[in-house]
Short mmCIF file of C-alpha atoms and ligand atoms in Angstrom, two decimals:
data_model
loop_
_atom_site.label_atom_id
_atom_site.label_comp_id
_atom_site.label_asym_id
_atom_site.label_seq_id
_atom_site.Cartn_x
_atom_site.Cartn_y
_atom_site.Cartn_z
CA MET A 1 0.00 0.00 0.00
CA PRO A 2 2.60 2.67 0.98
CA ASP A 3 4.44 2.06 -2.34
CA ILE A 4 1.43 2.85 -4.43
CA ILE A 5 0.67 5.94 -2.36
CA ASP A 6 4.27 7.13 -2.82
CA ASP A 7 3.97 6.46 -6.56
CA ILE A 8 0.76 8.48 -6.82
CA THR A 9 2.24 11.35 -4.80
CA SER A 10 5.34 11.60 -6.97
CA LEU A 11 3.43 11.14 -10.26
CA LYS A 12 1.06 13.90 -9.20
CA LYS A 13 4.01 16.32 -8.86
CA GLN A 14 5.72 15.09 -12.01
CA LYS A 15 2.56 15.49 -14.13
CA ASN A 16 1.48 18.74 -12.46
CA ALA A 17 -1.88 17.24 -11.51
CA THR A 18 -4.57 17.93 -8.91
CA ILE A 19 -6.70 15.10 -7.53
CA LEU A 20 -10.37 15.84 -6.81
CA ALA A 21 -12.41 13.17 -5.02
CA HIS A 22 -16.11 12.87 -4.23
CA TYR A 23 -17.15 11.86 -0.72
CA TYR A 24 -18.40 8.54 -2.15
CA GLN A 25 -14.89 7.40 -3.09
CA ASP A 26 -13.12 4.77 -0.98
CA SER A 27 -11.35 6.29 2.03
CA GLU A 28 -7.80 5.71 0.72
CA ILE A 29 -8.64 7.83 -2.34
CA GLN A 30 -10.31 10.58 -0.30
CA GLU A 31 -7.24 10.63 1.97
CA LEU A 32 -4.90 11.21 -0.97
CA ALA A 33 -6.99 13.84 -2.74
CA ASP A 34 -6.11 17.53 -2.85
CA PHE A 35 -9.81 18.40 -2.61
CA THR A 36 -12.79 16.36 -1.45
CA GLY A 37 -16.34 17.55 -1.82
CA ASP A 38 -19.90 17.10 -3.00
CA SER A 39 -20.79 17.57 -6.67
CA LEU A 40 -21.19 21.34 -6.36
CA LYS A 41 -18.04 22.00 -4.35
CA LEU A 42 -15.94 19.84 -6.70
CA ALA A 43 -17.34 21.50 -9.85
CA ARG A 44 -16.44 24.88 -8.36
CA ALA A 45 -13.04 23.64 -7.09
CA ALA A 46 -12.21 22.40 -10.61
CA THR A 47 -12.42 25.99 -11.89
CA ARG A 48 -9.79 27.13 -9.38
CA VAL A 49 -7.22 24.42 -10.06
CA ASP A 50 -3.90 25.85 -11.27
CA THR A 51 -2.28 22.60 -12.50
CA ASP A 52 -2.40 21.40 -16.14
CA VAL A 53 -4.12 18.13 -15.24
CA ILE A 54 -7.19 17.31 -13.13
CA VAL A 55 -7.70 13.71 -12.04
CA PHE A 56 -11.34 13.35 -11.13
CA CYS A 57 -12.01 10.52 -8.70
CA GLY A 58 -15.75 10.29 -9.05
CA VAL A 59 -18.10 9.21 -11.83
CA HIS A 60 -18.19 10.11 -15.50
CA PHE A 61 -20.63 13.03 -15.37
CA MET A 62 -18.48 14.72 -12.71
CA ALA A 63 -15.30 14.51 -14.78
CA GLU A 64 -17.26 15.65 -17.83
CA THR A 65 -18.53 18.66 -15.87
CA ALA A 66 -14.97 19.52 -14.81
CA LYS A 67 -13.87 19.36 -18.47
CA MET A 68 -16.74 21.54 -19.65
CA LEU A 69 -15.90 24.18 -17.07
CA ASN A 70 -12.15 23.97 -17.87
CA PRO A 71 -11.77 23.20 -21.57
CA GLU A 72 -8.07 24.04 -21.56
CA LYS A 73 -7.18 21.44 -18.88
CA ARG A 74 -6.60 17.73 -19.33
CA VAL A 75 -9.25 15.93 -17.27
CA LEU A 76 -8.60 12.29 -16.42
CA LEU A 77 -10.97 9.76 -14.88
CA PRO A 78 -9.36 6.57 -13.47
CA ASP A 79 -12.13 4.37 -14.93
CA LEU A 80 -14.21 5.63 -17.87
CA GLN A 81 -16.88 3.03 -17.07
CA ALA A 82 -17.68 4.74 -13.75
CA GLY A 83 -21.21 5.72 -14.73
CA CYS A 84 -24.41 6.67 -12.91
CA SER A 85 -27.81 4.97 -12.89
CA LEU A 86 -29.49 8.39 -12.86
CA ALA A 87 -27.57 9.63 -15.90
CA GLU A 88 -28.43 6.38 -17.72
CA SER A 89 -32.13 6.78 -16.97
CA CYS A 90 -32.50 9.82 -19.23
CA THR A 91 -30.97 9.95 -22.69
CA ALA A 92 -30.83 13.14 -24.76
CA SER A 93 -33.10 11.71 -27.46
CA GLU A 94 -35.74 10.64 -24.91
CA LEU A 95 -35.60 14.04 -23.24
CA ALA A 96 -35.83 15.94 -26.55
CA ARG A 97 -38.86 13.86 -27.58
CA TYR A 98 -40.58 14.44 -24.22
CA GLN A 99 -39.90 18.19 -24.30
CA GLN A 100 -41.34 18.32 -27.83
CA MET A 101 -44.46 16.43 -26.73
CA LEU A 102 -44.98 18.83 -23.81
CA ARG A 103 -44.58 21.87 -26.08
CA GLU A 104 -47.06 20.46 -28.56
CA LYS A 105 -49.54 20.05 -25.71
CA GLY A 106 -49.12 23.75 -24.92
CA HIS A 107 -46.93 23.51 -21.78
CA ARG A 108 -44.64 26.47 -21.07
CA PHE A 109 -41.85 25.09 -18.93
CA GLN A 110 -38.21 25.30 -17.97
CA THR A 111 -36.11 22.16 -17.80
CA VAL A 112 -34.18 21.79 -14.55
CA THR A 113 -31.65 18.98 -14.75
CA TYR A 114 -29.81 17.28 -11.93
CA ILE A 115 -26.05 17.33 -12.51
CA ASN A 116 -26.16 13.49 -12.53
CA SER A 117 -26.80 13.52 -16.29
CA SER A 118 -24.89 13.44 -19.57
CA ALA A 119 -23.54 16.56 -21.28
CA ALA A 120 -26.06 16.05 -24.11
CA VAL A 121 -28.93 16.15 -21.59
CA LYS A 122 -27.46 19.22 -19.89
CA ALA A 123 -27.29 20.88 -23.32
CA LEU A 124 -31.10 20.51 -23.60
CA SER A 125 -31.66 22.14 -20.21
CA ASP A 126 -32.31 25.62 -18.86
CA TRP A 127 -30.67 24.90 -15.51
CA VAL A 128 -28.34 22.30 -14.05
CA VAL A 129 -28.60 21.76 -10.31
CA THR A 130 -26.91 19.74 -7.60
CA SER A 131 -28.32 18.72 -4.24
CA GLY A 132 -26.52 21.83 -2.93
CA ASN A 133 -28.27 24.50 -5.05
CA ALA A 134 -31.44 22.84 -6.40
CA GLU A 135 -33.87 24.44 -3.97
CA GLU A 136 -32.49 27.94 -4.63
CA VAL A 137 -32.70 27.51 -8.43
CA VAL A 138 -36.27 26.12 -8.31
CA ARG A 139 -37.38 29.03 -6.12
CA ARG A 140 -35.97 31.49 -8.72
CA ILE A 141 -38.14 30.18 -11.58
CA PRO A 142 -41.20 32.43 -12.16
CA PRO A 143 -44.44 30.81 -10.90
CA GLU A 144 -46.15 31.17 -14.32
CA GLU A 145 -43.60 28.74 -15.82
CA GLU A 146 -43.93 25.00 -15.28
CA ILE A 147 -40.85 22.97 -14.31
CA LEU A 148 -39.74 19.74 -15.93
CA PHE A 149 -37.32 18.16 -13.46
CA VAL A 150 -35.01 15.39 -14.72
CA PRO A 151 -33.91 12.70 -14.06
CA ASP A 152 -34.29 12.02 -10.30
CA ARG A 153 -37.92 11.64 -9.24
CA HIS A 154 -36.95 11.43 -5.55
CA LEU A 155 -34.90 14.63 -5.51
CA GLY A 156 -37.74 16.17 -7.54
CA GLY A 157 -40.29 14.96 -4.95
CA TYR A 158 -38.18 16.41 -2.16
CA LEU A 159 -38.01 19.76 -3.98
CA GLU A 160 -41.79 19.71 -4.40
CA ASP A 161 -42.11 19.14 -0.62
CA VAL A 162 -39.80 21.99 0.40
CA THR A 163 -40.82 24.59 -2.19
CA GLY A 164 -44.52 23.67 -2.48
CA ARG A 165 -44.03 23.80 -6.26
CA LYS A 166 -45.55 20.95 -8.37
CA MET A 167 -43.22 19.79 -11.10
CA ILE A 168 -43.30 17.38 -14.02
CA LEU A 169 -40.94 14.61 -12.86
CA TRP A 170 -38.82 12.28 -14.96
CA ASP A 171 -38.95 8.68 -13.72
CA GLY A 172 -35.28 8.12 -12.78
CA ALA A 173 -33.71 7.08 -9.48
CA CYS A 174 -30.29 6.47 -7.95
CA MET A 175 -29.61 2.73 -7.57
CA VAL A 176 -27.87 3.35 -4.22
CA HIS A 177 -30.47 5.58 -2.55
CA GLU A 178 -33.48 3.78 -4.00
CA ILE A 179 -32.88 0.56 -2.03
CA PHE A 180 -32.52 1.63 1.58
CA SER A 181 -34.61 -0.62 3.78
CA VAL A 182 -37.34 1.27 5.67
CA ARG A 183 -37.83 -1.70 7.99
CA ASP A 184 -34.14 -1.69 8.96
CA LEU A 185 -34.18 2.09 9.37
CA LEU A 186 -37.12 1.84 11.79
CA ASP A 187 -35.36 -0.99 13.70
CA MET A 188 -32.24 1.16 13.98
CA LYS A 189 -34.24 4.12 15.24
CA ARG A 190 -35.71 1.86 17.96
CA LYS A 191 -32.24 0.58 18.90
CA HIS A 192 -30.72 4.06 18.95
CA PRO A 193 -33.54 6.30 20.19
CA GLN A 194 -31.21 9.30 20.71
CA ALA A 195 -29.79 9.15 17.18
CA ARG A 196 -30.67 11.71 14.54
CA THR A 197 -31.36 10.33 11.08
CA ILE A 198 -29.77 12.16 8.17
CA ALA A 199 -30.77 11.28 4.59
CA HIS A 200 -29.75 12.36 1.11
CA PRO A 201 -32.61 13.88 -0.95
CA GLU A 202 -32.05 11.13 -3.55
CA CYS A 203 -33.74 8.81 -1.00
CA PRO A 204 -37.39 7.87 -1.62
CA ALA A 205 -40.12 9.62 0.40
CA ASN A 206 -40.55 6.59 2.71
CA ILE A 207 -36.97 7.12 3.99
CA ARG A 208 -37.12 10.93 3.98
CA GLU A 209 -40.26 10.97 6.09
CA HIS A 210 -38.40 9.24 8.97
CA SER A 211 -35.40 11.60 8.79
CA ASP A 212 -34.48 14.53 11.01
CA PHE A 213 -32.33 16.18 8.35
CA ILE A 214 -32.41 15.90 4.56
CA GLY A 215 -29.51 17.27 2.58
CA GLY A 216 -26.71 16.49 0.13
CA THR A 217 -23.36 15.27 1.36
CA GLU A 218 -21.99 18.78 2.03
CA GLY A 219 -25.23 19.66 3.84
CA MET A 220 -24.83 16.54 6.00
CA LEU A 221 -21.33 17.63 7.01
CA ARG A 222 -22.64 21.08 7.95
CA PHE A 223 -25.52 19.58 9.95
CA VAL A 224 -23.32 17.13 11.88
CA GLY A 225 -20.69 19.87 12.37
CA GLY A 226 -23.31 21.83 14.30
CA PHE A 227 -23.14 19.30 17.18
CA SER A 228 -20.13 19.68 19.46
CA ALA A 229 -21.04 17.19 22.23
CA PRO A 230 -20.86 13.49 21.24
CA ALA A 231 -24.02 12.47 19.37
CA GLU A 232 -25.33 9.56 17.29
CA PHE A 233 -26.34 9.68 13.63
CA ILE A 234 -28.12 7.16 11.42
CA VAL A 235 -26.94 7.87 7.89
CA ALA A 236 -28.89 7.15 4.68
CA THR A 237 -26.45 7.74 1.87
CA GLU A 238 -23.55 5.98 0.15
CA VAL A 239 -21.52 4.29 2.87
CA ASN A 240 -18.15 5.96 2.11
CA MET A 241 -19.66 9.19 3.37
CA LEU A 242 -19.29 7.76 6.88
CA TRP A 243 -15.51 7.87 6.55
CA GLN A 244 -15.59 11.61 5.80
CA LEU A 245 -18.03 12.20 8.69
CA LYS A 246 -15.87 10.15 11.10
CA SER A 247 -12.64 11.83 10.10
CA ARG A 248 -14.06 15.35 10.49
CA TYR A 249 -16.20 14.71 13.56
CA PRO A 250 -14.72 11.68 15.38
CA GLN A 251 -16.52 12.49 18.64
CA HIS A 252 -19.82 11.20 17.20
CA SER A 253 -20.98 7.69 16.31
CA TYR A 254 -22.49 6.85 12.94
CA HIS A 255 -24.70 3.97 11.81
CA PRO A 256 -25.20 3.29 8.08
CA VAL A 257 -28.73 2.37 7.00
CA PRO A 258 -28.56 -1.03 5.26
CA GLY A 259 -29.87 -1.61 1.78
CA ILE A 260 -32.66 -4.13 1.18
CA THR A 261 -30.15 -6.74 0.04
CA CYS A 262 -26.86 -5.60 1.59
CA ALA A 263 -25.47 -4.63 4.99
CA CYS A 264 -24.25 -1.28 3.72
CA ASN A 265 -24.93 0.57 0.55
CA LYS A 266 -21.99 1.14 -1.78
CA CYS A 267 -22.08 2.71 -5.25
CA PRO A 268 -20.62 0.16 -7.70
CA HIS A 269 -19.72 2.93 -10.16
CA MET A 270 -17.75 4.98 -7.64
CA ALA A 271 -16.05 1.74 -6.53
CA ARG A 272 -14.58 1.26 -10.02
CA ASN A 273 -11.93 3.86 -9.20
CA THR A 274 -9.10 2.17 -7.29
CA LEU A 275 -5.63 3.28 -6.17
CA GLU A 276 -4.10 1.15 -8.96
CA LYS A 277 -6.25 2.81 -11.63
CA LEU A 278 -5.50 6.23 -10.13
CA ARG A 279 -1.76 5.54 -10.36
CA ASP A 280 -2.06 4.21 -13.92
CA CYS A 281 -4.12 7.11 -15.12
CA LEU A 282 -1.49 9.53 -13.81
CA LEU A 283 1.27 7.45 -15.37
CA TYR A 284 -0.27 7.04 -18.84
CA GLU A 285 -2.42 10.24 -18.76
CA ARG A 286 -5.54 8.35 -19.74
CA PRO A 287 -8.47 7.67 -19.75
CA GLU A 288 -9.10 11.28 -20.67
CA ILE A 289 -12.36 13.17 -21.09
CA THR A 290 -12.18 14.63 -24.57
CA TRP A 291 -14.12 17.65 -25.80
CA GLN A 292 -17.44 16.80 -27.51
CA PRO A 293 -19.63 19.12 -29.65
CA GLU A 294 -22.47 19.12 -27.08
CA PHE A 295 -20.10 20.40 -24.37
CA GLU A 296 -20.29 23.96 -25.71
CA ARG A 297 -24.02 24.45 -25.05
CA ALA A 298 -23.90 22.42 -21.81
CA ARG A 299 -21.04 24.61 -20.60
CA VAL A 300 -23.16 27.77 -20.93
CA VAL A 301 -25.92 26.16 -18.85
CA LEU A 302 -23.42 24.93 -16.24
CA GLN A 303 -21.76 28.32 -15.90
CA ARG A 304 -25.10 30.11 -15.52
CA SER A 305 -26.32 27.54 -12.98
CA LEU A 306 -23.30 26.74 -10.81
CA LEU A 307 -20.85 29.61 -11.01
CA ASN A 308 -23.11 32.67 -10.60
P1 13P B 401 -24.00 15.38 -3.74
O1 13P B 401 -22.61 15.28 -4.22
O2 13P B 401 -24.68 16.63 -4.22
O3 13P B 401 -24.18 15.16 -2.29
O4 13P B 401 -24.82 14.19 -4.45
C1 13P B 401 -24.33 12.91 -4.41
C2 13P B 401 -24.40 12.26 -5.72
O5 13P B 401 -25.40 12.22 -6.35
C3 13P B 401 -23.21 11.65 -6.27
O6 13P B 401 -23.52 11.03 -7.46
#
């Protein structure tokens, strides 16, 4: 292990690279990264990087976003197959057809797209949001306009709850957050009656309704950071988030909510990035995210949505 970490550290210097890692990456990758964050923080951090190369330890849409916001940088992703069930649930052709059908029926709407989507889908959107800014963006849209929210129906449902705004929801879901077991969550709450339950807004309503706090990964860190005396938290999000919570706030105890078929809920796409692949991608400078024609339009939407 130490050898590979030394290799990565020296390759990083040699190649003038910065490593960004999402909180859902394995702990050894988060530990090595120059910046860790949620989707919003990492997209913004990518625009402030002063090295020639960005290695994005996350999933494909995140690296693609970093490339769109920094066309002049080389953006590497340790495993190009690191995808996202949400992004897969909404293709650009399906979205274009649906938008066309709504227009023909006389709907006047803006398309608000979760960042967990392809560049081609972002290019068809008015706004791109993350769990960190979605509520603020939705509140800014004039009430006379309808909202088409894609692709996460659970995040969309949560936004409807907090803003009171009905939206047209795409039928996508995150494979990690969709399968938390409500029965296990209720058992855990009985076993740990003092614990506060924190849940990501990608969770279905039946998990959110039993939660004391709902927020993205950065929001969770802020919430937990508000408790100084030792406390207990039941956590409904990807299990690697617990490492980040424990390392920042070790005085507390954390219990992951199990999935329906697994003891803890891990994103198989995020898990594709390993230390070996991180080392190799620095060494060979690939896989690389290359510029695509749809990036230009998507970039305008991203800049308007995330950087203003
Ligand atoms: P945040 O990064 O906004 O917490 O969302 C998590 C996620 O969807 C990663 O794919």
